[in-house]
XYZ file of C-alpha atoms in Angstrom:
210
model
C 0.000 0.000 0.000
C 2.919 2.407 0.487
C 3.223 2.707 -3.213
C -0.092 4.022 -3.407
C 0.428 6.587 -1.221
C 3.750 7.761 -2.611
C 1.347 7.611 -5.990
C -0.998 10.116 -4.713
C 0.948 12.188 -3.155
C 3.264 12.120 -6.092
C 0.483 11.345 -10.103
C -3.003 6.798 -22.619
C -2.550 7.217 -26.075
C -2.117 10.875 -27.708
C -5.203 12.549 -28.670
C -5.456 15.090 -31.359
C -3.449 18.121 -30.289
C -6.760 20.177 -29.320
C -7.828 17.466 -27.027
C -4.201 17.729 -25.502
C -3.947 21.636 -25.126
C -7.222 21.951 -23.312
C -6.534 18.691 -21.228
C -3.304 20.708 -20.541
C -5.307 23.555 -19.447
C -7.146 21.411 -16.774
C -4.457 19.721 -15.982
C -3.353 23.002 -14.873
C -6.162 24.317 -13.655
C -6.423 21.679 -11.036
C -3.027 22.454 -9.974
C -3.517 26.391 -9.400
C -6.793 25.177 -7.211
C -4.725 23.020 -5.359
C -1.606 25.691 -5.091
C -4.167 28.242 -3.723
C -5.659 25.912 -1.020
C -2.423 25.951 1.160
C -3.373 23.107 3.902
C -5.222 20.641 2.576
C -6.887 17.584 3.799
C -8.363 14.719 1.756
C -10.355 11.675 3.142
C -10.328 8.808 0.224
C -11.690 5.253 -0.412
C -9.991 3.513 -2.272
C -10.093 0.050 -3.998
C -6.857 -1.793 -4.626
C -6.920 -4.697 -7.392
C -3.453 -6.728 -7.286
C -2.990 -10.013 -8.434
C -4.187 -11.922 -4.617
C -7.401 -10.030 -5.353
C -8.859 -6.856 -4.060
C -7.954 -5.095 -0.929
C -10.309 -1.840 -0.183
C -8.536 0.822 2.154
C -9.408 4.191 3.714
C -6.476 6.892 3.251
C -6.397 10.345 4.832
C -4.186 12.867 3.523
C -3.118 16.120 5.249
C -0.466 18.184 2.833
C 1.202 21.613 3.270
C 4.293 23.307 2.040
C 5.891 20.289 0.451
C 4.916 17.792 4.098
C 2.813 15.459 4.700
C 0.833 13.151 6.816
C -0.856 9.706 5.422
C -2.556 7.552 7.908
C -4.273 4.486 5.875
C -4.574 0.877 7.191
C -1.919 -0.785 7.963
C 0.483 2.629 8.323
C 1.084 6.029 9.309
C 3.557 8.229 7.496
C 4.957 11.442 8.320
C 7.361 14.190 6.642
C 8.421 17.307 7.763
C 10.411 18.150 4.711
C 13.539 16.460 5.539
C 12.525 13.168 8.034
C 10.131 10.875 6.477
C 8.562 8.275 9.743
C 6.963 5.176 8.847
C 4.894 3.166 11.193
C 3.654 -0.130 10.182
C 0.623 -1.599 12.090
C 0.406 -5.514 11.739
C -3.052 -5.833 13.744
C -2.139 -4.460 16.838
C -1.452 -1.151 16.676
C 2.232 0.584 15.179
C 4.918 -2.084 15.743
C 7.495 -0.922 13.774
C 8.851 2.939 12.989
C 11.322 3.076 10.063
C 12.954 6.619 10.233
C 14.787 8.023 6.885
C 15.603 11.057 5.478
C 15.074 11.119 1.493
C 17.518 12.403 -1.670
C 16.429 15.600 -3.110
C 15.269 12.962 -5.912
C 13.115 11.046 -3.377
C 11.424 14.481 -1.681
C 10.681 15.329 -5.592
C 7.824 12.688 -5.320
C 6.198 13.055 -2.630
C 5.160 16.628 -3.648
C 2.089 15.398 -5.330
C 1.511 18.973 -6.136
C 4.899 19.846 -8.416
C 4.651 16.239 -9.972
C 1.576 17.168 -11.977
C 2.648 21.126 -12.387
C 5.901 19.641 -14.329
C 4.250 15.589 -15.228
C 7.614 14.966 -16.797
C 7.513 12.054 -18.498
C 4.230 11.565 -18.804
C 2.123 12.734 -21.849
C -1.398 14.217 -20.671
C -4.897 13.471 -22.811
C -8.487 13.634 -21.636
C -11.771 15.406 -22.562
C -10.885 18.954 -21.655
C -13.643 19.697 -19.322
C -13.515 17.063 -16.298
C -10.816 14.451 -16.942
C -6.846 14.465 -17.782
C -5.095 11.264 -18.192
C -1.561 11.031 -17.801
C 0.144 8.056 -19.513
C 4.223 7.153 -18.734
C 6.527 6.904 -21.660
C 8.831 4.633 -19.497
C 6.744 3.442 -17.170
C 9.174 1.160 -15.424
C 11.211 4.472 -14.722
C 8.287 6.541 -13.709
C 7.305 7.944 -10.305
C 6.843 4.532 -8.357
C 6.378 2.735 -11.437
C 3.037 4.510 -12.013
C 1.907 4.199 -16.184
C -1.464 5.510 -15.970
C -3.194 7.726 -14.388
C -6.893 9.290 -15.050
C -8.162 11.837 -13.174
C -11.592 13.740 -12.503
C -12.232 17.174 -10.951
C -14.971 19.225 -10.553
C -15.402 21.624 -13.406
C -17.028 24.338 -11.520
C -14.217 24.569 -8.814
C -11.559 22.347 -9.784
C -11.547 20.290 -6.859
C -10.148 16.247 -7.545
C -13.043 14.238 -7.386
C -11.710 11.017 -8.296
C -8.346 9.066 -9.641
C -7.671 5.470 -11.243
C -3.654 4.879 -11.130
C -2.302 1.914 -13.306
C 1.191 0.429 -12.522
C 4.053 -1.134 -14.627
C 3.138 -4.342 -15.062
C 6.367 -5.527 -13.857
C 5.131 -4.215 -10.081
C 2.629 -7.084 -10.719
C -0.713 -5.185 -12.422
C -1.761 -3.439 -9.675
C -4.039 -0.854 -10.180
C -6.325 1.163 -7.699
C -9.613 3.522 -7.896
C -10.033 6.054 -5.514
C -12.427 8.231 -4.513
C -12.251 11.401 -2.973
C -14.844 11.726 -0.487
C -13.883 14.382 1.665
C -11.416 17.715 0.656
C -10.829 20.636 3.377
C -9.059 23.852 2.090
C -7.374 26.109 3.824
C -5.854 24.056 6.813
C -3.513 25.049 9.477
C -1.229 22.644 10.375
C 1.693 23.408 12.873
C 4.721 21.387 12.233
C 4.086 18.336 14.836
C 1.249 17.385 12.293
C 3.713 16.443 9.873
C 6.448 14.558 12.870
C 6.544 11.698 14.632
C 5.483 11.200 18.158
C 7.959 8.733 18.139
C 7.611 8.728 22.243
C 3.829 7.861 21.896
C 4.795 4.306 20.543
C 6.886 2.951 23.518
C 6.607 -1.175 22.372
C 7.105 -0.132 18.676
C 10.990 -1.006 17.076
C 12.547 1.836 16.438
C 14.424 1.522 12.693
C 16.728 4.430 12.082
C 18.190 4.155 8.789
C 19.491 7.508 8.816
């Protein structure tokens, strides 16, 4: 599941150039709304398909300034911006904390927000007026192996409504709906939102890979 996270908080065949210029423009679009909302939260469902079968998790996402906070599951991520915490719960609350601090390259994806301003890499189609799809030339060497991704806002405001993310089919066809069900604007989030309480987990094993 961590890869869909990353996914999110990162992001099809070439249509006629109109169809790409005004996809472009929603594309963009979408990303001034989100620029302009400052703290955001977003509640999703989402269903997972992998190979097993079909897992169904709930994912909240709180994102400001380049951090983050993901709580799904089966695990809680934070990052401040330079620390990234990951607590994995294996039925009985957070066991394990890995503790890391990401390359410049590996901040660069979880800033959902300046992956679709730039979507390097990816070409971008859709309908213009709700959709954009963004489809990997090299999928295998694309954000977390993602090679599709198809998203729908609202065309009044702009706001995501839903995504469908497709991976490289070497990551073992996993693909995953999701549904945005909830989206706050304008959130103020102090820093300890995006940090650890590592303290709070006294049984959990402490990784540091730092």
């Amino acid at each position: 599941m961590r890869k869909l996270i990353l996914a999110i908080l990162s992001l099809t065949y070439l249509l006629p150039l109109y169809a790409q210029n005004s996809a472009e423009k929603l594309l963009q679009k979408t990303v001034s709304k989100l620029q302009k909302d400052g703290g955001i939260e977003i509640i999703m469902d989402a269903e997972v398909r992998l190979e097993t079968g079909t897992d169904r998790i709930d994912l909240t996402l709180k994102m400001s300034d380049g951090c983050f906070y993901a709580q799904e599951d089966e695990s809680l991520m934070w990052f401040d911006g330079k620390t990234l915490w990951r607590g994995n719960d294996f039925g009985s609350g957070i066991e394990e904390i890995y503790i890391t601090e990401p390359t410049p390259g590996e901040k660069a994806r979880y800033d959902v927000i300046n992956l679709l301003d730039r979507h390097q890499g990816f070409a971008i189609s859709g309908n213009g007026t709700d959709t954009f799809i963004l489809t990997a030339s090299a999928p295998g060497r694309s954000v977390e192996g993602i090679r599709k991704v198809t998203a729908k806002v609202d065309p009044a405001t702009y706001t995501p409504k839903s995504l469908q993310i497709e991976f490289d089919q070497e990551l073992g066809n996993i693909s995953a709906t999701i549904q945005i069900t909830g989206y706050k604007s304008g959130q103020k989030y102090d820093k300890t939102t995006f940090t650890c309480p590592v303290k709070d987990f006294k049984d959990a094993d402490i990784i540091d890979l730092r």
